[in-house]
Amino acid sequence: MHDLYRLITLASQIAGKSKATRWRRYGVGRYLAVTLAAVGVVVLAGCGELPQTIMHPAGDDARLILDLLVPVLWIALVILVVVVGFLIVSMVKYRYRPGNDGIPPQIHGNPRLEITWMVASALIVAVLAVMTFKTMSIRAEAPGPGALIVEVTANQWWWEFTYPELDVVTANELYLPIGQEVDLRLASNDVIHSFWFPSLSGKQDVVPGTVNRMNFVPEEIGVYPGQCTEFCGLAHGQMRMAAFVVSPAEFDRWVEMQQTGADPALATSPGAQVFQINCAACHSIRGTAAAFGQIGPELTGIGARTTLGAGVVNHTPETLAEWIRDPSQIKPGVLMPALGVDVGDVPAALSEDDITALVNYLEQMR
Amino acid sequence: MAAHGGHPATSLGLDMRKLGMWTFIGSESIFFGTLIANFFRWRGSSEGGLGPEDLDINLTGAGAFVLLMSSLTMVLALAAMRSGRMKQYRLWIASTAALGIVFIGMQAFEFTSFGLEGLGMSSSLFGGAFFALTGFHGLHVVVGVIWLISLLIFGVGRDIKPGEQVAGDHHSFISAEICGLFWHFVDLAWVFIFTLIYLLPSI
Amino acid sequence: MTQTLPVAQTWKSDVWSWITTVDHKRIAKLYLFAAVAFFAIAGTESMIMRTQLATPDGTLIDGSLYNQLFTMHGVSMIFIAIMPLNAGFFNLLVPLHIGARDVAFPRLNALSFWMFLFGAIFLNLSFFTGAPDGGWFAYPPLTGKEFSPGTGMEHWILGLAVLGTSSIISSLNFAVTIFNLRAPGMKMTRMPVFTWMTLVTSFLILFAFPPFTVASVLLLTDRIVGTGFFNPVAGGDPVLWQHLFWFMGHPEVYVLILPPMGIVSEVLPTFARKPLFGYTAVVFSGISIGFMGFAVWAHHMFAVGLGPIANGVFTAITMLIAIPTGVKVLNWSATLFRASIKITTPMLFAVSFVALFTIGGLSGMMHAASPVDMQHTDTYFIVAHLHYVLFGGSIFGILAGIYYWWPKLTGRLLNERLGKIHWFLAFLGFNITFGPMHILGNDGMPRRVYTYISGQGWDTWNLVATGGAYLMALSFLLFAFIVLKGLRGEKSAGDDPWDGATLEWATTSPPAVHNFDSMPVVGSNRPVWDGKYGGSPAPMDPAAAESDIHMPKASYWPIFVALGLAFAAAGVIYSYPMSAVGVVMIFYGTFAWTQESTVGPPARPSGSGAGH
């Protein structure tokens, strides 16, 4: 910040050397610096409430990218100040003054100057290119042998995460142990989506018909929001997810919970019957008889999830009931049918008692 | 600014419409290039149906010959007009059109027989790419034939006396010449298509 | 619009004369007014979107409408606002700049306009039956039949087919005109920069649109006939679409920016009262930008997974384009050095173009580095970048051109004081709208989302951006008022209100039907300036005025054929017999066109000559 102030003051001093703007010599620099500082403060303020920002990396890939972005940003800012500064100064200094009706020197060009600044631009580009290729070569490194493999399957409009080595399937909430490299395999069931946790890594498109790869190491414990970043249809704006970077112990606990699934004692509860009849065609829960639904998100451990509908709404028993009753009220365009309300002349499949029992059942999946 | 005939003299010395046709041909070349590239992308996707190896070189080779001959007749037509031999001009234009129609007939035959053997636009990606490319080419030949026939019907060259030596920028000559340019382009496109699509697989 | 010609051809003002006009100056007006109308529609689309996004969880519109709006906003601004605005300037200026009486193919010129108009109307009619909602870039499989049932995508494909054809034909016309209709002495190296940029743009369109035509035909057959080119389930490849689309898409952005760059290259020197610094370098840069522009398309696909080698190559070439671009910016800036600057409205727009385009170019340089793009792509950072170059760039350049050439086009000056207020509101509103979007993008807000939740740190900046948008809308209302005011009153601007340098200022304002009374004499790339101050003879010699000038005759075949094409395209959606009628109209109209005589009634010199 201090360097910036000095730079601006220097610039205004240079500008001030011209007689026409002597009276503005230092004033401009000071005001400009204060304004910039204020803008900077405003921009940097609220760091804590910027959960999806790229500026506070919590993963090695995001950090690597930011380490490239910051110097590039500074170079761009310097060029900007020089160019815009020159324009503003010129508009003032070389303004037409009444009485000065003569024709200014008709300068057609200056080959030496033009070649110089072309070479200078080429040098700047070369510097940027070298920095960029360095970053690219690091990013291109394949994942190591100890990486955690996660298969990401994108659907309209939710995310499925499968840990093939751990026999875990879940949806919308990605649990990751801190410090361990993640080897992501990205596939889509329908259209093109894009997988993005800004704090952890750059984004990667998820293209149906191919499997894209990406790897990174989560470096800080926390909960990081993510979002689909390739327009994928009606509810693209509501296709969110969350990454839970936890300690290895916490991760193992979560894996075990997902692997075991539902408590067998719950199998006879009224909610379980409702689930079996109405939900199992699309959804599955590990440890229940209804482990065959492959169309909708995996619901093992849903009781512990913090949001519903792919990050659309916070998860409480009330919102879960609302969701089951009519999900399109919460997420317009969602493909899950509304089972708790009459649709046309088709009566609701679920009564309110059904919904209550179902919610009680599901809340215990943790 | 007025040269003769009410048209301005041109900076490059080239007739306006000729320059226009060359520019158009440049653009169309990219169009066909893209269709050819698309074909190469899907050559291998016959999905169990007919594939590149089933293309009949004999028939389409004959078609290529027909089209090449039609370019020759086109050149002869323009040479005839140049020296005021208008009857021969009309004869050669008619021959060009006839040869073009023969080519279209051959294409129609090929397309139909493919269709009967189960290769359609949507039966495989190979089929789609093949018909997109050859279909668009055929469309260009049809447009060319209509153009040639209209040269005859609307009597281009009616204003040329028999035996008259026609200057290179005579209005009627240019009219026929740009049709010739288009026709040669369509022929050349076929040479490329035939070589890349039909000949290459069998080498 | 009447000229006092002694006899023969005067400007008629009835509707039929406008419908059958083949005069480049009238066609320029048609393009400009139509484009402004479609710009207003596209602007309204964006105002609705900004209002929806002013607050989190907005409920003004639902996702379905929002997706249609952002799709149509993008398509419209690019194809039926900026491109036809540029075409309006091509039409007005190119013949005047090179000393010609009209373009090479006047009826083809009219055809291009009517095709554009009908294509644009057809595209907007889609709002009645479901506008396209797959984004302006229409990526399959989302835009295939399975995921986009309905006719929206057919409107997109066929509308753009008509519009693309219009552009290709227009480009052909201008390329031939520039090569072949220059006055003697008007060597290529003496042409105004604007005309050079027109030439480069024409070649960009001629070579970049055909692959897109192929792609859209293939998408159409995917949807209608059941081919599977872009359908992974059928073995097709969605990424192939992206390659073909962006092969057009990237040159397209240079199509959008090069003409306004040409405008600025004319406006800046005039109000600086010195020549453009480094004319040759500026022209050469334009040409190399056009050339290199064909080699960078996959920087729109960095996140698709092409692999590090492809990403590296496209990163390198994209960064290289910064060099000629930087040369232009530096040359424009150097034109102001030791100048005598008249701060008029067009000058304000032109200088702020340089500043705002520089900002957009620098933000673009940042994500030219593909790793950075992995964070920036598909976020509001890109939205900020593209609007700085296309609005702060293209639109501001076009506004400079409108204020600058309004007197030449109409004979009246636009109000200078109001113009300056317009500039101020536009500049302020623009930066308030799009400046914060850099921050929103860095803070993780994706594009094309119809709503967002609170607690992301996006609320304030979205509200600020919406406020800026309303300020911009206000500035455009003021502009509309200024333009309407500028359509009435005495034609008192004179031939050369700005003390200009190029040939358009050597004739009357507005020009006579035949532009120049005699062939201009050209000895440099600033013929009018050198005639006034450089000791050269004035380009126009009243004594050489010609007496037997024939202008091309008006014709109704262009609008007839254009209508036929519109029916042919629309019929694919509405009814196949309509298409058949359209095809018949195209053929019949083309035949009649080739048979009609082109020599119009004589025009006489206006007597006012030039250069006084």
PDB file of C-alpha atoms in Angstrom, chain A residues 42-43 49-55 62 65 68-69 72-73 76 79-80 83-84 86-87 90-91 94-97 100-110 113-114 117-118 121-122 125 128-129 132-133 135-136 139-140 156 189-192 194 196-198 201-205 207-209 212 225 227-238 240 311-312 332, chain C residues 63-64 67 70 133-135 137 139-142 147 232 238-239 242 272-279 281 303-305 308 311-312 315-316 319 322-323 327 329-331 333-334 336-343 351 354-355 358-359 362 365-366 369-372 374-379 439 442-444 446-453 455-458 461 526 529 533:
ATOM      1  CA  VAL A  42     -13.656  -1.705   1.108  1.00  0.00           C
ATOM      2  CA  VAL A  43     -12.486  -4.438  -1.228  1.00  0.00           C
ATOM      3  CA  GLU A  49     -17.876 -13.184   4.665  1.00  0.00           C
ATOM      4  CA  LEU A  50     -16.376 -14.184   1.346  1.00  0.00           C
ATOM      5  CA  PRO A  51     -16.662 -17.955   1.545  1.00  0.00           C
ATOM      6  CA  GLN A  52     -16.457 -18.519  -2.204  1.00  0.00           C
ATOM      7  CA  THR A  53     -13.622 -16.141  -2.982  1.00  0.00           C
ATOM      8  CA  ILE A  54     -10.536 -17.126  -4.942  1.00  0.00           C
ATOM      9  CA  MET A  55      -8.428 -14.724  -2.918  1.00  0.00           C
ATOM     10  CA  ALA A  62      -5.920 -22.374  -5.566  1.00  0.00           C
ATOM     11  CA  ILE A  65      -3.077 -19.910  -9.107  1.00  0.00           C
ATOM     12  CA  LEU A  68       0.389 -16.290 -10.421  1.00  0.00           C
ATOM     13  CA  LEU A  69      -2.582 -13.955 -10.342  1.00  0.00           C
ATOM     14  CA  VAL A  72       0.014 -10.391 -13.028  1.00  0.00           C
ATOM     15  CA  LEU A  73      -2.515  -8.137 -11.343  1.00  0.00           C
ATOM     16  CA  ALA A  76      -1.696  -4.863 -15.090  1.00  0.00           C
ATOM     17  CA  ILE A  79       0.294  -0.451 -16.977  1.00  0.00           C
ATOM     18  CA  LEU A  80      -3.195   0.848 -16.308  1.00  0.00           C
ATOM     19  CA  VAL A  83      -1.782   4.646 -19.679  1.00  0.00           C
ATOM     20  CA  VAL A  84      -4.797   6.230 -18.011  1.00  0.00           C
ATOM     21  CA  PHE A  86      -1.018   9.759 -19.492  1.00  0.00           C
ATOM     22  CA  LEU A  87      -4.450  10.171 -21.056  1.00  0.00           C
ATOM     23  CA  SER A  90      -2.628  14.929 -21.795  1.00  0.00           C
ATOM     24  CA  MET A  91      -6.272  15.969 -21.904  1.00  0.00           C
ATOM     25  CA  TYR A  94      -2.530  19.735 -24.165  1.00  0.00           C
ATOM     26  CA  ARG A  95      -6.003  21.214 -24.074  1.00  0.00           C
ATOM     27  CA  TYR A  96      -6.793  23.781 -26.722  1.00  0.00           C
ATOM     28  CA  ARG A  97      -6.479  27.265 -25.319  1.00  0.00           C
ATOM     29  CA  ASN A 100      -3.696  29.306 -29.551  1.00  0.00           C
ATOM     30  CA  ASP A 101      -5.182  28.714 -32.969  1.00  0.00           C
ATOM     31  CA  GLY A 102      -1.978  27.587 -34.591  1.00  0.00           C
ATOM     32  CA  ILE A 103      -1.527  24.042 -35.720  1.00  0.00           C
ATOM     33  CA  PRO A 104       0.374  21.831 -33.307  1.00  0.00           C
ATOM     34  CA  PRO A 105       3.472  20.012 -34.559  1.00  0.00           C
ATOM     35  CA  GLN A 106       2.260  17.433 -37.101  1.00  0.00           C
ATOM     36  CA  ILE A 107       4.135  14.461 -35.682  1.00  0.00           C
ATOM     37  CA  HIS A 108       3.530  11.432 -37.883  1.00  0.00           C
ATOM     38  CA  GLY A 109       5.335   8.955 -35.708  1.00  0.00           C
ATOM     39  CA  ASN A 110       8.648   8.040 -34.207  1.00  0.00           C
ATOM     40  CA  LEU A 113       9.989   5.018 -29.944  1.00  0.00           C
ATOM     41  CA  GLU A 114       7.509   2.665 -31.575  1.00  0.00           C
ATOM     42  CA  TRP A 117       7.651   0.127 -26.840  1.00  0.00           C
ATOM     43  CA  MET A 118       6.879  -2.846 -29.030  1.00  0.00           C
ATOM     44  CA  SER A 121       5.514  -5.044 -24.625  1.00  0.00           C
ATOM     45  CA  ALA A 122       7.033  -8.228 -25.990  1.00  0.00           C
ATOM     46  CA  VAL A 125       4.476 -10.702 -22.461  1.00  0.00           C
ATOM     47  CA  LEU A 128       4.046 -13.292 -18.149  1.00  0.00           C
ATOM     48  CA  ALA A 129       4.423 -16.315 -20.378  1.00  0.00           C
ATOM     49  CA  THR A 132       2.426 -18.892 -16.618  1.00  0.00           C
ATOM     50  CA  PHE A 133       4.210 -21.908 -18.072  1.00  0.00           C
ATOM     51  CA  THR A 135       2.519 -22.659 -13.030  1.00  0.00           C
ATOM     52  CA  MET A 136       1.083 -24.794 -15.806  1.00  0.00           C
ATOM     53  CA  ARG A 139      -0.569 -28.061 -12.375  1.00  0.00           C
ATOM     54  CA  ALA A 140      -0.044 -30.701 -15.026  1.00  0.00           C
ATOM     55  CA  GLN A 156     -28.981 -31.771 -13.634  1.00  0.00           C
ATOM     56  CA  ASN A 189     -24.815 -38.014 -16.789  1.00  0.00           C
ATOM     57  CA  ASP A 190     -26.409 -35.422 -18.995  1.00  0.00           C
ATOM     58  CA  VAL A 191     -25.078 -32.017 -20.113  1.00  0.00           C
ATOM     59  CA  ILE A 192     -21.844 -30.128 -19.566  1.00  0.00           C
ATOM     60  CA  SER A 194     -18.282 -27.473 -14.266  1.00  0.00           C
ATOM     61  CA  TRP A 196     -15.616 -25.534  -8.796  1.00  0.00           C
ATOM     62  CA  PHE A 197     -14.544 -25.026  -5.210  1.00  0.00           C
ATOM     63  CA  PRO A 198     -12.827 -21.630  -5.548  1.00  0.00           C
ATOM     64  CA  SER A 201      -8.660 -25.332  -6.820  1.00  0.00           C
ATOM     65  CA  GLY A 202      -9.365 -24.001 -10.277  1.00  0.00           C
ATOM     66  CA  LYS A 203     -12.477 -25.251 -12.007  1.00  0.00           C
ATOM     67  CA  GLN A 204     -12.782 -28.107 -14.446  1.00  0.00           C
ATOM     68  CA  ASP A 205     -15.611 -28.720 -16.895  1.00  0.00           C
ATOM     69  CA  VAL A 207     -18.231 -33.173 -20.112  1.00  0.00           C
ATOM     70  CA  PRO A 208     -20.556 -36.102 -20.866  1.00  0.00           C
ATOM     71  CA  GLY A 209     -18.776 -38.781 -22.835  1.00  0.00           C
ATOM     72  CA  ASN A 212     -11.805 -35.179 -16.928  1.00  0.00           C
ATOM     73  CA  PRO A 225     -18.927 -23.743  -0.779  1.00  0.00           C
ATOM     74  CA  GLN A 227     -20.990 -24.221  -7.419  1.00  0.00           C
ATOM     75  CA  CYS A 228     -21.576 -25.482 -10.942  1.00  0.00           C
ATOM     76  CA  THR A 229     -19.928 -23.025 -13.306  1.00  0.00           C
ATOM     77  CA  GLU A 230     -21.032 -24.104 -16.754  1.00  0.00           C
ATOM     78  CA  PHE A 231     -24.548 -23.195 -17.730  1.00  0.00           C
ATOM     79  CA  CYS A 232     -26.488 -26.434 -17.529  1.00  0.00           C
ATOM     80  CA  GLY A 233     -30.128 -25.500 -17.782  1.00  0.00           C
ATOM     81  CA  LEU A 234     -33.017 -24.310 -15.732  1.00  0.00           C
ATOM     82  CA  ALA A 235     -31.652 -24.661 -12.227  1.00  0.00           C
ATOM     83  CA  HIS A 236     -27.995 -24.031 -13.024  1.00  0.00           C
ATOM     84  CA  GLY A 237     -27.996 -21.176 -10.528  1.00  0.00           C
ATOM     85  CA  GLN A 238     -29.080 -23.540  -7.787  1.00  0.00           C
ATOM     86  CA  ARG A 240     -24.349 -25.874  -5.298  1.00  0.00           C
ATOM     87  CA  GLY A 311     -26.967 -26.286  -1.401  1.00  0.00           C
ATOM     88  CA  VAL A 312     -30.226 -24.537  -2.071  1.00  0.00           C
ATOM     89  CA  PRO A 332     -37.895 -24.482  -9.495  1.00  0.00           C
TER      90      PRO A 332
ATOM     91  CA  GLY C  63     -35.025 -19.126 -13.901  1.00  0.00           C
ATOM     92  CA  SER C  64     -36.709 -19.986 -17.175  1.00  0.00           C
ATOM     93  CA  ASN C  67     -32.136 -17.938 -19.045  1.00  0.00           C
ATOM     94  CA  PHE C  70     -29.365 -13.652 -20.926  1.00  0.00           C
ATOM     95  CA  ASP C 133     -32.389 -20.321 -23.517  1.00  0.00           C
ATOM     96  CA  GLY C 134     -29.151 -22.223 -23.988  1.00  0.00           C
ATOM     97  CA  GLY C 135     -26.820 -19.249 -23.784  1.00  0.00           C
ATOM     98  CA  PHE C 137     -22.975 -19.969 -27.332  1.00  0.00           C
ATOM     99  CA  TYR C 139     -23.435 -25.650 -26.027  1.00  0.00           C
ATOM    100  CA  PRO C 140     -24.826 -29.124 -26.740  1.00  0.00           C
ATOM    101  CA  PRO C 141     -25.915 -31.511 -25.246  1.00  0.00           C
ATOM    102  CA  LEU C 142     -27.903 -28.856 -23.384  1.00  0.00           C
ATOM    103  CA  PHE C 147     -32.526 -31.083 -23.064  1.00  0.00           C
ATOM    104  CA  PRO C 232     -22.261 -38.226 -26.500  1.00  0.00           C
ATOM    105  CA  PRO C 238     -19.903 -31.911 -27.489  1.00  0.00           C
ATOM    106  CA  VAL C 239     -16.423 -30.404 -27.564  1.00  0.00           C
ATOM    107  CA  GLN C 242     -17.110 -25.696 -28.977  1.00  0.00           C
ATOM    108  CA  ALA C 272      -6.017  16.661 -31.476  1.00  0.00           C
ATOM    109  CA  ARG C 273      -5.391  18.562 -34.714  1.00  0.00           C
ATOM    110  CA  LYS C 274      -2.476  16.342 -35.557  1.00  0.00           C
ATOM    111  CA  PRO C 275      -2.110  13.137 -37.514  1.00  0.00           C
ATOM    112  CA  LEU C 276      -2.618   9.728 -35.958  1.00  0.00           C
ATOM    113  CA  PHE C 277       0.701   8.751 -34.415  1.00  0.00           C
ATOM    114  CA  GLY C 278       2.167   5.862 -36.355  1.00  0.00           C
ATOM    115  CA  TYR C 279      -0.500   5.331 -39.043  1.00  0.00           C
ATOM    116  CA  ALA C 281       1.786   0.671 -37.195  1.00  0.00           C
ATOM    117  CA  ALA C 303     -11.496 -25.476 -18.609  1.00  0.00           C
ATOM    118  CA  VAL C 304     -12.827 -28.110 -21.010  1.00  0.00           C
ATOM    119  CA  GLY C 305      -9.872 -30.421 -20.553  1.00  0.00           C
ATOM    120  CA  PRO C 308      -1.708 -28.761 -20.983  1.00  0.00           C
ATOM    121  CA  ASN C 311      -3.775 -24.867 -23.274  1.00  0.00           C
ATOM    122  CA  GLY C 312      -0.158 -23.752 -23.415  1.00  0.00           C
ATOM    123  CA  THR C 315      -2.119 -19.155 -23.867  1.00  0.00           C
ATOM    124  CA  ALA C 316       1.029 -18.157 -25.739  1.00  0.00           C
ATOM    125  CA  MET C 319      -0.637 -13.268 -24.960  1.00  0.00           C
ATOM    126  CA  ALA C 322      -1.490  -8.146 -26.585  1.00  0.00           C
ATOM    127  CA  ILE C 323       1.460  -6.716 -28.486  1.00  0.00           C
ATOM    128  CA  VAL C 327       0.738  -0.738 -30.037  1.00  0.00           C
ATOM    129  CA  VAL C 329      -3.305   1.972 -27.432  1.00  0.00           C
ATOM    130  CA  LEU C 330       0.120   3.569 -27.258  1.00  0.00           C
ATOM    131  CA  ASN C 331      -0.256   5.149 -30.685  1.00  0.00           C
ATOM    132  CA  SER C 333      -2.172   7.991 -26.596  1.00  0.00           C
ATOM    133  CA  ALA C 334       0.851   9.419 -28.384  1.00  0.00           C
ATOM    134  CA  LEU C 336      -2.432  13.417 -27.818  1.00  0.00           C
ATOM    135  CA  PHE C 337       1.178  14.347 -27.112  1.00  0.00           C
ATOM    136  CA  ARG C 338       1.792  18.052 -27.774  1.00  0.00           C
ATOM    137  CA  ALA C 339      -1.593  18.257 -29.419  1.00  0.00           C
ATOM    138  CA  SER C 340      -4.117  21.046 -29.297  1.00  0.00           C
ATOM    139  CA  ILE C 341      -7.078  19.111 -27.981  1.00  0.00           C
ATOM    140  CA  LYS C 342     -10.625  20.269 -28.568  1.00  0.00           C
ATOM    141  CA  ILE C 343     -12.657  18.535 -25.849  1.00  0.00           C
ATOM    142  CA  VAL C 351     -10.492   9.081 -25.232  1.00  0.00           C
ATOM    143  CA  VAL C 354      -8.900   4.109 -24.992  1.00  0.00           C
ATOM    144  CA  ALA C 355      -8.949   4.044 -21.194  1.00  0.00           C
ATOM    145  CA  THR C 358      -7.224  -0.749 -21.882  1.00  0.00           C
ATOM    146  CA  ILE C 359      -8.881  -1.879 -18.654  1.00  0.00           C
ATOM    147  CA  LEU C 362      -5.589  -5.860 -19.179  1.00  0.00           C
ATOM    148  CA  MET C 365      -4.413 -10.487 -20.244  1.00  0.00           C
ATOM    149  CA  MET C 366      -4.881 -11.830 -16.760  1.00  0.00           C
ATOM    150  CA  ALA C 369      -2.865 -17.197 -18.541  1.00  0.00           C
ATOM    151  CA  SER C 370      -4.822 -20.432 -18.489  1.00  0.00           C
ATOM    152  CA  PRO C 371      -4.241 -21.232 -14.790  1.00  0.00           C
ATOM    153  CA  VAL C 372      -5.773 -17.891 -13.856  1.00  0.00           C
ATOM    154  CA  MET C 374      -9.375 -21.744 -14.287  1.00  0.00           C
ATOM    155  CA  GLN C 375     -10.528 -19.421 -11.538  1.00  0.00           C
ATOM    156  CA  HIS C 376     -11.883 -16.590 -13.686  1.00  0.00           C
ATOM    157  CA  THR C 377     -13.737 -18.400 -16.437  1.00  0.00           C
ATOM    158  CA  ASP C 378     -17.505 -18.531 -16.119  1.00  0.00           C
ATOM    159  CA  THR C 379     -17.486 -15.956 -13.342  1.00  0.00           C
ATOM    160  CA  ILE C 439     -14.708  -8.101  -7.461  1.00  0.00           C
ATOM    161  CA  ASN C 442     -12.896 -12.852  -7.794  1.00  0.00           C
ATOM    162  CA  ASP C 443     -15.269 -13.522  -4.906  1.00  0.00           C
ATOM    163  CA  GLY C 444     -16.666 -16.543  -6.662  1.00  0.00           C
ATOM    164  CA  PRO C 446     -20.595 -17.591 -11.342  1.00  0.00           C
ATOM    165  CA  ARG C 447     -22.170 -16.359 -14.572  1.00  0.00           C
ATOM    166  CA  ARG C 448     -25.629 -17.141 -15.847  1.00  0.00           C
ATOM    167  CA  VAL C 449     -27.162 -17.675 -12.436  1.00  0.00           C
ATOM    168  CA  TYR C 450     -30.655 -16.313 -12.046  1.00  0.00           C
ATOM    169  CA  THR C 451     -30.247 -15.788  -8.352  1.00  0.00           C
ATOM    170  CA  TYR C 452     -27.756 -16.096  -5.518  1.00  0.00           C
ATOM    171  CA  ILE C 453     -27.915 -16.571  -1.762  1.00  0.00           C
ATOM    172  CA  GLY C 455     -23.833 -14.541   2.965  1.00  0.00           C
ATOM    173  CA  GLN C 456     -21.467 -14.855   0.013  1.00  0.00           C
ATOM    174  CA  GLY C 457     -20.374 -11.232   0.203  1.00  0.00           C
ATOM    175  CA  TRP C 458     -22.046 -10.489  -3.123  1.00  0.00           C
ATOM    176  CA  TRP C 461     -21.788  -5.126  -5.166  1.00  0.00           C
ATOM    177  CA  ARG C 526      -4.953  13.230 -45.179  1.00  0.00           C
ATOM    178  CA  TRP C 529      -6.116  18.477 -44.274  1.00  0.00           C
ATOM    179  CA  TYR C 533      -2.854  23.410 -44.357  1.00  0.00           C
TER     180      TYR C 533
END
